[in-house]
GROMACS .gro file of C-alpha atoms in nm:
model
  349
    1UNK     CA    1  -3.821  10.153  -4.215
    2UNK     CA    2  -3.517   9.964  -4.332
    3UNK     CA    3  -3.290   9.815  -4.014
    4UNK     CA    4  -2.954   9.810  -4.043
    5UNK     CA    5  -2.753   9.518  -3.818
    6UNK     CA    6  -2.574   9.646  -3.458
    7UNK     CA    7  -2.269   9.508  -3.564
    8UNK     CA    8  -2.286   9.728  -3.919
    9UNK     CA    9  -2.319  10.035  -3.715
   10UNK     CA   10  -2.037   9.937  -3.517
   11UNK     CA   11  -1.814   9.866  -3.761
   12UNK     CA   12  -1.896  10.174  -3.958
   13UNK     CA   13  -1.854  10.381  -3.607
   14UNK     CA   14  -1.463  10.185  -3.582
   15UNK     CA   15  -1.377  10.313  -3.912
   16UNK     CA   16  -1.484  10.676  -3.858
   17UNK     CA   17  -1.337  10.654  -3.493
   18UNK     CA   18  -1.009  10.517  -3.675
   19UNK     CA   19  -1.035  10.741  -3.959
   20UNK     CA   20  -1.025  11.065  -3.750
   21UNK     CA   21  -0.807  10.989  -3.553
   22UNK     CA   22  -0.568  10.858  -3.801
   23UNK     CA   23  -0.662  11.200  -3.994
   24UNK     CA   24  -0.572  11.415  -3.660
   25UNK     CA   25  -0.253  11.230  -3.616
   26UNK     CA   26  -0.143  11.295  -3.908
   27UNK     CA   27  -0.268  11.712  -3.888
   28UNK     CA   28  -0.073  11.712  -3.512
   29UNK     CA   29   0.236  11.551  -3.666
   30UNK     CA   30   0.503  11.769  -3.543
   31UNK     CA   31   0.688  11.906  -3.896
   32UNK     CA   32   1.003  12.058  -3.839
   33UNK     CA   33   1.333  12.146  -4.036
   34UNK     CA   34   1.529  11.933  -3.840
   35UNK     CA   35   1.271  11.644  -3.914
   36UNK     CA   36   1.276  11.683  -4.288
   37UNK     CA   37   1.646  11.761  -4.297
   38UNK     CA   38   1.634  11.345  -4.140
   39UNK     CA   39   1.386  11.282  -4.364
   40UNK     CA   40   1.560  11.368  -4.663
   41UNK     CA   41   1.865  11.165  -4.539
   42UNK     CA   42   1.690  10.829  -4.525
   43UNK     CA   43   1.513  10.876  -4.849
   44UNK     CA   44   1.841  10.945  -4.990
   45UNK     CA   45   1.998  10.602  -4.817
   46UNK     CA   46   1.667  10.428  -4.964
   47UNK     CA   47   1.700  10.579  -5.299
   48UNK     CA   48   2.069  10.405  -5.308
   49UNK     CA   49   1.881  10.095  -5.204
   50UNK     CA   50   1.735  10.105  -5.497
   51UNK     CA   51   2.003  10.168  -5.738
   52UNK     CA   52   2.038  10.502  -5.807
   53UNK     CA   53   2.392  10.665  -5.788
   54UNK     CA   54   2.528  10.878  -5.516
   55UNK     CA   55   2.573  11.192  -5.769
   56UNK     CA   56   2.245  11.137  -5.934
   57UNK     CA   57   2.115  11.135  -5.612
   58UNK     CA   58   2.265  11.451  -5.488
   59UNK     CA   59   2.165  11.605  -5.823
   60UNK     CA   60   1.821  11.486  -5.809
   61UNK     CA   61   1.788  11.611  -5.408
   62UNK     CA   62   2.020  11.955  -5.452
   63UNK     CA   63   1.697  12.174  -5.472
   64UNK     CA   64   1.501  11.976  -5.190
   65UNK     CA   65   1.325  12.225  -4.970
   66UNK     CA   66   1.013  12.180  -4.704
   67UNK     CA   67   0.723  12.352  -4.898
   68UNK     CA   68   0.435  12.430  -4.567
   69UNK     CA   69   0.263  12.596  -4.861
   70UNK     CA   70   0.221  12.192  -5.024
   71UNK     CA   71   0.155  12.089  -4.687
   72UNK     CA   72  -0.140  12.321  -4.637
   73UNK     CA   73  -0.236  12.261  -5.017
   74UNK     CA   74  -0.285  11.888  -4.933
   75UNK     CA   75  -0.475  11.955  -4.565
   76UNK     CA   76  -0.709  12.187  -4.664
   77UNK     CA   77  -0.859  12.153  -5.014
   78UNK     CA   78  -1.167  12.293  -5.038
   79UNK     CA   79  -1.502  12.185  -4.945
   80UNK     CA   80  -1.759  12.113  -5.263
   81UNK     CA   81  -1.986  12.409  -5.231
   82UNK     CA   82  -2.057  12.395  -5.636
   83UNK     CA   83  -2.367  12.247  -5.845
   84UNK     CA   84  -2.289  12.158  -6.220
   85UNK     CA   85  -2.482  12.465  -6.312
   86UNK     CA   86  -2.209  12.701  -6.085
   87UNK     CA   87  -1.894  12.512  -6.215
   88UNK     CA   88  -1.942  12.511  -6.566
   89UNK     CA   89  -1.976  12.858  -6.648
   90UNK     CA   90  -1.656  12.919  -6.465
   91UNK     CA   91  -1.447  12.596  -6.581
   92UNK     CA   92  -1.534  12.649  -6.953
   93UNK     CA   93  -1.625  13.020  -7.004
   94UNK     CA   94  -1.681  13.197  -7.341
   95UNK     CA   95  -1.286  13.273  -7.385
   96UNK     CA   96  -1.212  12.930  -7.303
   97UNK     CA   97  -1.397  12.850  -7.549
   98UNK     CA   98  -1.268  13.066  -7.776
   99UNK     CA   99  -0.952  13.005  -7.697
  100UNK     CA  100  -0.959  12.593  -7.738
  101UNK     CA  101  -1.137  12.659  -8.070
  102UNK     CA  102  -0.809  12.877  -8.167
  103UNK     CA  103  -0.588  12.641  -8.059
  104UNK     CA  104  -0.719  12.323  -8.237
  105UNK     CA  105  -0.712  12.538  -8.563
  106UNK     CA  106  -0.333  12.672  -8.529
  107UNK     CA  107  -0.231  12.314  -8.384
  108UNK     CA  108  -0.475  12.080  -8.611
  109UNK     CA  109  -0.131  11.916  -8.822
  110UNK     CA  110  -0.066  11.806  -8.507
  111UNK     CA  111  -0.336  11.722  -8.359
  112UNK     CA  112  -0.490  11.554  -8.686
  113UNK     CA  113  -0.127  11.307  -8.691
  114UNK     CA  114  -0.157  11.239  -8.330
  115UNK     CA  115  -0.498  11.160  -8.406
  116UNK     CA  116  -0.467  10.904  -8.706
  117UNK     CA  117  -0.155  10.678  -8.487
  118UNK     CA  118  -0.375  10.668  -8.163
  119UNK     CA  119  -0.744  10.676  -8.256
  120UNK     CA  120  -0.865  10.958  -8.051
  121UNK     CA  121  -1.052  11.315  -8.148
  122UNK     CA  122  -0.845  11.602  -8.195
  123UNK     CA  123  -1.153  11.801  -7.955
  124UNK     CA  124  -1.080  11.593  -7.648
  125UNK     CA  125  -0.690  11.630  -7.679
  126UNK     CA  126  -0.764  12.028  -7.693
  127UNK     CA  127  -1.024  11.994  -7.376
  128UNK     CA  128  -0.808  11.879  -7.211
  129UNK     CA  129  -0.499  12.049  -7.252
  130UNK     CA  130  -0.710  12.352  -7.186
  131UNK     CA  131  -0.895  12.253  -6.805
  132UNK     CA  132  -0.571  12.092  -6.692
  133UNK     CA  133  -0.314  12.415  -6.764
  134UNK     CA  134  -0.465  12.661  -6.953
  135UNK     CA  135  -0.321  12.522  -7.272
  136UNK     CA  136   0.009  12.529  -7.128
  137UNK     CA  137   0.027  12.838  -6.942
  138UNK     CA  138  -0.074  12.720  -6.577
  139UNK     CA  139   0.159  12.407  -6.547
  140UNK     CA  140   0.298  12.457  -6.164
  141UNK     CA  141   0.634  12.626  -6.036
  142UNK     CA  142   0.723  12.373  -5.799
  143UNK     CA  143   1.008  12.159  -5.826
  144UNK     CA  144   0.848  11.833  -5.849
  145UNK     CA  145   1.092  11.612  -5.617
  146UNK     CA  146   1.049  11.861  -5.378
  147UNK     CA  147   0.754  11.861  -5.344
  148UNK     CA  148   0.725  11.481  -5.342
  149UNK     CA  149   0.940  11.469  -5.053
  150UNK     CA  150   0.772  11.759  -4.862
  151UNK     CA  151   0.414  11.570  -4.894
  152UNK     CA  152   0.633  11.264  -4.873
  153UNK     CA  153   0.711  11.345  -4.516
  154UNK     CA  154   0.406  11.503  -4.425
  155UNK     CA  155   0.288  11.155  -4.407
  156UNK     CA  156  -0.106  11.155  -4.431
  157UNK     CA  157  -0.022  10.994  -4.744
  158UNK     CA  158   0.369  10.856  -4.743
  159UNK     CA  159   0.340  10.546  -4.977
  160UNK     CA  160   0.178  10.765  -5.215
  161UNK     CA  161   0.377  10.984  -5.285
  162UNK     CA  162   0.743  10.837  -5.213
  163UNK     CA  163   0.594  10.630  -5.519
  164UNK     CA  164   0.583  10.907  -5.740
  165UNK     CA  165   0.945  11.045  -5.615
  166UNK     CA  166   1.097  10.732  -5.720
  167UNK     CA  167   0.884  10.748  -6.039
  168UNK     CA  168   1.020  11.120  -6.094
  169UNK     CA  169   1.378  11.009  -5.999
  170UNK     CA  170   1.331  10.723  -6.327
  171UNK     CA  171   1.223  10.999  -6.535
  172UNK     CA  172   1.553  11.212  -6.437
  173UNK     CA  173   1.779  10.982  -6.466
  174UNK     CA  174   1.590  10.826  -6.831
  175UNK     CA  175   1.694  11.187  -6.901
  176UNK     CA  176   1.354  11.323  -7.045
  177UNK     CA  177   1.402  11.655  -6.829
  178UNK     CA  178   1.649  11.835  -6.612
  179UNK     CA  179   1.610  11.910  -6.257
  180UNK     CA  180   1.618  12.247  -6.304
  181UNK     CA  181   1.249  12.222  -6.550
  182UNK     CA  182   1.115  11.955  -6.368
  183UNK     CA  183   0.850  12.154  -6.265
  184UNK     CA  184   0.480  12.081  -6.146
  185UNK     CA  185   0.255  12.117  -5.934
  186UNK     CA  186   0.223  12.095  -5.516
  187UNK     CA  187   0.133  11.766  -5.545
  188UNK     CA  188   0.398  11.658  -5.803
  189UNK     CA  189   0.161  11.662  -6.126
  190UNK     CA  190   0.410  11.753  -6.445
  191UNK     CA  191   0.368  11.938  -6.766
  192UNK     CA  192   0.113  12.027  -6.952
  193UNK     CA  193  -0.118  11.734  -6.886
  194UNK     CA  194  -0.044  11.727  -6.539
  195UNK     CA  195   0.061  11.359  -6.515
  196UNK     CA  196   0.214  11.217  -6.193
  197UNK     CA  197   0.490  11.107  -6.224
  198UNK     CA  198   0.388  10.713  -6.229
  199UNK     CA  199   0.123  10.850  -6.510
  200UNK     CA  200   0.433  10.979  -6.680
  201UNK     CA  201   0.606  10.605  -6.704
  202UNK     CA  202   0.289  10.482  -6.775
  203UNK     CA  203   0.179  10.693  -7.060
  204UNK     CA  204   0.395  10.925  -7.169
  205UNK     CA  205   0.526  10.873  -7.542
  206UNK     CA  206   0.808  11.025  -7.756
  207UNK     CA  207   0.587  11.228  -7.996
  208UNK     CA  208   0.807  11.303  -8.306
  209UNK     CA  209   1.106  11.101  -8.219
  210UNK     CA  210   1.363  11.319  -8.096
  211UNK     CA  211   1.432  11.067  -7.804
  212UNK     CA  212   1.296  11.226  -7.514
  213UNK     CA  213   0.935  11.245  -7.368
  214UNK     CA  214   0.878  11.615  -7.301
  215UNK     CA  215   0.532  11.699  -7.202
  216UNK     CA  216   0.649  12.041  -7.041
  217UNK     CA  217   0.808  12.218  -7.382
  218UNK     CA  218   0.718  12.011  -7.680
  219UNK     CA  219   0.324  11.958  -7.843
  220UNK     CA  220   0.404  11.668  -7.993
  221UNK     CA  221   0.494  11.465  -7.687
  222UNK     CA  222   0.186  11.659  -7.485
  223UNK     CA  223  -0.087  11.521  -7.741
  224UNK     CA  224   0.089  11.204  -7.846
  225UNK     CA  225   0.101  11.165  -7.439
  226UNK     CA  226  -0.227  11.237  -7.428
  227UNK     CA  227  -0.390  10.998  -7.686
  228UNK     CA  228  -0.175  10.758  -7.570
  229UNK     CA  229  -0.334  10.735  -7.241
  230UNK     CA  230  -0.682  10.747  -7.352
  231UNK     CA  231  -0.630  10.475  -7.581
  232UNK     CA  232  -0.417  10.298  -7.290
  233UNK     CA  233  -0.784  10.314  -7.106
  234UNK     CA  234  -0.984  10.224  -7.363
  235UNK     CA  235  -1.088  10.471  -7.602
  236UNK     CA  236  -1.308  10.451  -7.910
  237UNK     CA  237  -1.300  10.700  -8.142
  238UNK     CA  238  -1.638  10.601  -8.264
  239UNK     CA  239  -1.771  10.734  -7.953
  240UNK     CA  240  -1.824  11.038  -7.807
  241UNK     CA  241  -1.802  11.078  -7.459
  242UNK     CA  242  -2.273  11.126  -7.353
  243UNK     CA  243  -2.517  11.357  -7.378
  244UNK     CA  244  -2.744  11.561  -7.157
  245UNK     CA  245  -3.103  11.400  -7.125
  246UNK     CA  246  -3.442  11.463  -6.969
  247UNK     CA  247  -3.629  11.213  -6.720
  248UNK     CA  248  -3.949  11.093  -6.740
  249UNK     CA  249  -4.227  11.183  -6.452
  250UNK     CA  250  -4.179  10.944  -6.151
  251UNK     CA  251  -3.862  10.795  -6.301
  252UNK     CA  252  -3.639  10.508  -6.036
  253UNK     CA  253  -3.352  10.715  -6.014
  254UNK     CA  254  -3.205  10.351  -5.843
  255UNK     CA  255  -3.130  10.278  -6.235
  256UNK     CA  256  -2.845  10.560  -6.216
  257UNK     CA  257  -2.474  10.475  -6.090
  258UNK     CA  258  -2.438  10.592  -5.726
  259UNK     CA  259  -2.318  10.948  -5.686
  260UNK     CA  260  -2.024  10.828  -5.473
  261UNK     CA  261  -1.912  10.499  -5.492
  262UNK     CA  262  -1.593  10.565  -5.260
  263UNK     CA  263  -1.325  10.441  -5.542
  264UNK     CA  264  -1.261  10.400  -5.903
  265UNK     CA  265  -1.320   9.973  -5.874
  266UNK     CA  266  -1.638  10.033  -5.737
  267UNK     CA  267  -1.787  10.296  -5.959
  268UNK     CA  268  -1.707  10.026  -6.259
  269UNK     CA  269  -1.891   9.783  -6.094
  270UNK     CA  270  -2.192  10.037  -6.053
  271UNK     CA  271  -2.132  10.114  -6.452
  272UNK     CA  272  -2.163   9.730  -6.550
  273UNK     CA  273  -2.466   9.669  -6.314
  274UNK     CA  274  -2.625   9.951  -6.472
  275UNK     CA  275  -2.553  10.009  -6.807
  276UNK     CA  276  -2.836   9.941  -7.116
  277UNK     CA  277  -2.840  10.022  -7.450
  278UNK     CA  278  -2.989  10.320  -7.589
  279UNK     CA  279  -3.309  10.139  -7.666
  280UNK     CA  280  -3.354  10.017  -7.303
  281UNK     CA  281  -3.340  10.373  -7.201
  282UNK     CA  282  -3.580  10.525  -7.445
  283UNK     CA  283  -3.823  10.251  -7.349
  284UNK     CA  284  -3.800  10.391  -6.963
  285UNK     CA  285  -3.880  10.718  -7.085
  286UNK     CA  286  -3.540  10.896  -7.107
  287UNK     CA  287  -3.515  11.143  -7.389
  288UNK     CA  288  -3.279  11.402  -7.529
  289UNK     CA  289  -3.253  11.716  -7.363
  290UNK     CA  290  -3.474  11.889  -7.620
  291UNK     CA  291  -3.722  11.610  -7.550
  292UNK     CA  292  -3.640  11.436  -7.881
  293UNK     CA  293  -3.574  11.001  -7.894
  294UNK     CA  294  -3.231  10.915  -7.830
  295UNK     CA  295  -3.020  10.837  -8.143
  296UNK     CA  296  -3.127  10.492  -8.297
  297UNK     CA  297  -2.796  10.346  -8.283
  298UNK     CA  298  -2.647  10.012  -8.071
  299UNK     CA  299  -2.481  10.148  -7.830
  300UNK     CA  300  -2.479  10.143  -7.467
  301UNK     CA  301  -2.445  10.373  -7.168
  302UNK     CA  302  -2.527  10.409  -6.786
  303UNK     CA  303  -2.693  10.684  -6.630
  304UNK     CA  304  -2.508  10.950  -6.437
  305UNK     CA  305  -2.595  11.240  -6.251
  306UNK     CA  306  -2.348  11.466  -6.130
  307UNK     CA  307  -2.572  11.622  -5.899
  308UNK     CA  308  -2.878  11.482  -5.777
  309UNK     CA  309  -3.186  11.420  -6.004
  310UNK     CA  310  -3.310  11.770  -6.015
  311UNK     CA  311  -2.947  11.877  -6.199
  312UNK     CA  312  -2.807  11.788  -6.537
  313UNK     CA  313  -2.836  11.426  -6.641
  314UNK     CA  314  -2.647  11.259  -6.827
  315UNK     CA  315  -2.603  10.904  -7.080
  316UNK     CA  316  -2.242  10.822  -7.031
  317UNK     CA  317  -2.073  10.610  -7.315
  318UNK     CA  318  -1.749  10.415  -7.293
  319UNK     CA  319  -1.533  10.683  -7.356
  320UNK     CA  320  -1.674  10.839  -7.064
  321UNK     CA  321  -1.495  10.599  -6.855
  322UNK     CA  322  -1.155  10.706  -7.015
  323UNK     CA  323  -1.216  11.050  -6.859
  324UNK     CA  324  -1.316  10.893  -6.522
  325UNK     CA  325  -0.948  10.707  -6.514
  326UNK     CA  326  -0.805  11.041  -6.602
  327UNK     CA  327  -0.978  11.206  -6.326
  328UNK     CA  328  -1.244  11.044  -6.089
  329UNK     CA  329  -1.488  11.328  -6.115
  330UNK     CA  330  -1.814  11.370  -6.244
  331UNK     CA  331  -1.782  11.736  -6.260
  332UNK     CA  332  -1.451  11.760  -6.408
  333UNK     CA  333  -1.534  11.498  -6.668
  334UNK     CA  334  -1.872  11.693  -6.766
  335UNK     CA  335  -1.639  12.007  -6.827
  336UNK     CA  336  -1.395  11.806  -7.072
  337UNK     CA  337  -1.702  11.669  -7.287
  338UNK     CA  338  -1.869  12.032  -7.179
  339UNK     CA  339  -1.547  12.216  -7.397
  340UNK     CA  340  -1.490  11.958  -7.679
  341UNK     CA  341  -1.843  11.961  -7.746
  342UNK     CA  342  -1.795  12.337  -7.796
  343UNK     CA  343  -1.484  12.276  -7.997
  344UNK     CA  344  -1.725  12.063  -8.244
  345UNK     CA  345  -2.033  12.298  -8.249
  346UNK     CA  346  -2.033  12.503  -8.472
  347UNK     CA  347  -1.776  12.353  -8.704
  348UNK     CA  348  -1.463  12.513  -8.721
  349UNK     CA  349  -1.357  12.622  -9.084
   0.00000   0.00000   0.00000
């Protein structure tokens, strides 16, 4: 039996002890109208702090309302009750499919110049457009500075998101969109790739040079925008983004990245301690999922299961560490290369 140090426990029992409390604080904290109606005053006094006018400021804040609906949104997301085998039948269904393979053909001009300036595969762009709003259709009716400053002064996470308000103010007063179709999300994610706002500043790109980034009305901004932040985190379009494989009998499942890592720094570390190449990991045994070798090519990739050991396994290349910046999830990341996968297979003529 492996003994863990007094002092360890301790310091892990602090943390929890701090944690909930700090987590109970914040769910007793007493939200009021009169309290955000304050609120919104000193955010406006810091925003002039920061050098934003007083009528861009009144602008920017003229729709501000409290939003408990955000509130609760942020409290109480749900609890993962899903396996891999549950949530992808229902992330990337047959008309999903259908759909995305639709939409690459009608958009492909696009897609294909988008493709050629940034070095990333038309399929991805499409996946994702598709899992983050439905290509489009499912982008968020909330107006996105107020619903910064509602989870703003919620407070369980304040630095957070006053961070994105200023971002969003930048992006008003850059005069990319109006107030009025500045909408997102209840936690402030924009357009139809559902970047934060700091995402937005980040990543977001002019697409066909009319002089505004608009990744809520125009395609050529969403995919540029896209590509562009792929290719910000490292994207090779020689790549794809893994495949499903099978174990071998009595395999050290210690050779796989952690299942939860507890941030995005961490989970990179994991990926460098245990990536090999492809010929390291046909040596141990691992094979394609029809049982066939892995591809003879030099190329490496750790080992990820999304699951446990008994689900769906899977050889993650570079590219799949793109996705992870996009989102840190295993399961939403095996749904992107899930869809663009069925984007490729069988071509599309």
């Amino acid at each position: 039996m492996k003994l863990v140090k007094v002092s360890t426990l301790v310091s892990c029992f602090t943390f929890l002890l701090s944690y909930s409390c700090q987590s109970l604080a914040f769910a007793d904290k007493e939200l009021s109208q009169a309290g955000f109606d304050q609120y919104v005053v000193e955010l406006k006094q810091e925003a002039q702090e920061k050098g934003f006018s007083d009528d861009f400021i009144e602008q920017s804040f003229s729709q501000v309302k409290f939003h408990q609906r955000a509130v609760a949104a942020d409290r109480n997301q749900p609890e993962k009750v899903e396996t891999l085998d549950t949530y992808l039948p229902k992330r990337v269904p047959q008309w999903k499919v259908d759909k995305a393979r639709n939409q690459y053909k009608e958009h492909l001009a696009i897609l294909e110049k988008v493709s050629e300036k940034y070095n990333v595969q038309p399929r991805f762009i499409v996946a994702l457009w598709g899992l983050e709003t439905n290509f489009g259709k499912i982008m968020g009716n909330y107006n996105v500075v107020s619903a910064l400053t509602t989870l703003s002064y919620e407070g369980r996470r304040e630095a957070f998101f006053k961070k994105q308000l200023w971002a969003a103010l930048t992006i008003l007063q850059e005069g990319h969109i109006t107030i009025d179709d500045m909408k997102g999300s209840w936690a402030g994610a924009m357009g139809q790739n559902q970047f934060m706002p700091t995402s937005f500043l980040a990543y977001a790109v002019d697409g066909d040079g009319d002089g505004k980034k608009d990744i809520w009305g125009n395609l050529h901004d969403v995919f540029a925008s896209m590509a562009n932040y792929l290719k910000k985190e490292g994207w090779n379009d020689a790549l794809t983004w893994g495949r499903q494989v099978k174990l071998p009998e009595n395999f050290d499942i210690n050779l796989a990245i952690p299942k939860n890592t507890g941030s995005r720094k961490n989970w990179l570390k994991a990926w460098r301690e245990s990536e090999k190449s492809l010929a390291e990991w046909q040596k141990l045994g691992i094979r394609r999922a029809d049982g066939t070798n892995l591809p003879i090519v030099n190329v490496k990739a750790a080992l990820v299961f999304p699951d446990d050991e008994k689900g769906r396994v899977y050889l993650a290349y570079d590219n799949y560490k793109s996705l992870m910046h996009w989102n840190l999830s295993y399961y939403f990341v095996s749904s992107v290369g899930h869809l663009s996968d069925r984007i490729k297979f069988p071509p599309i003529h």
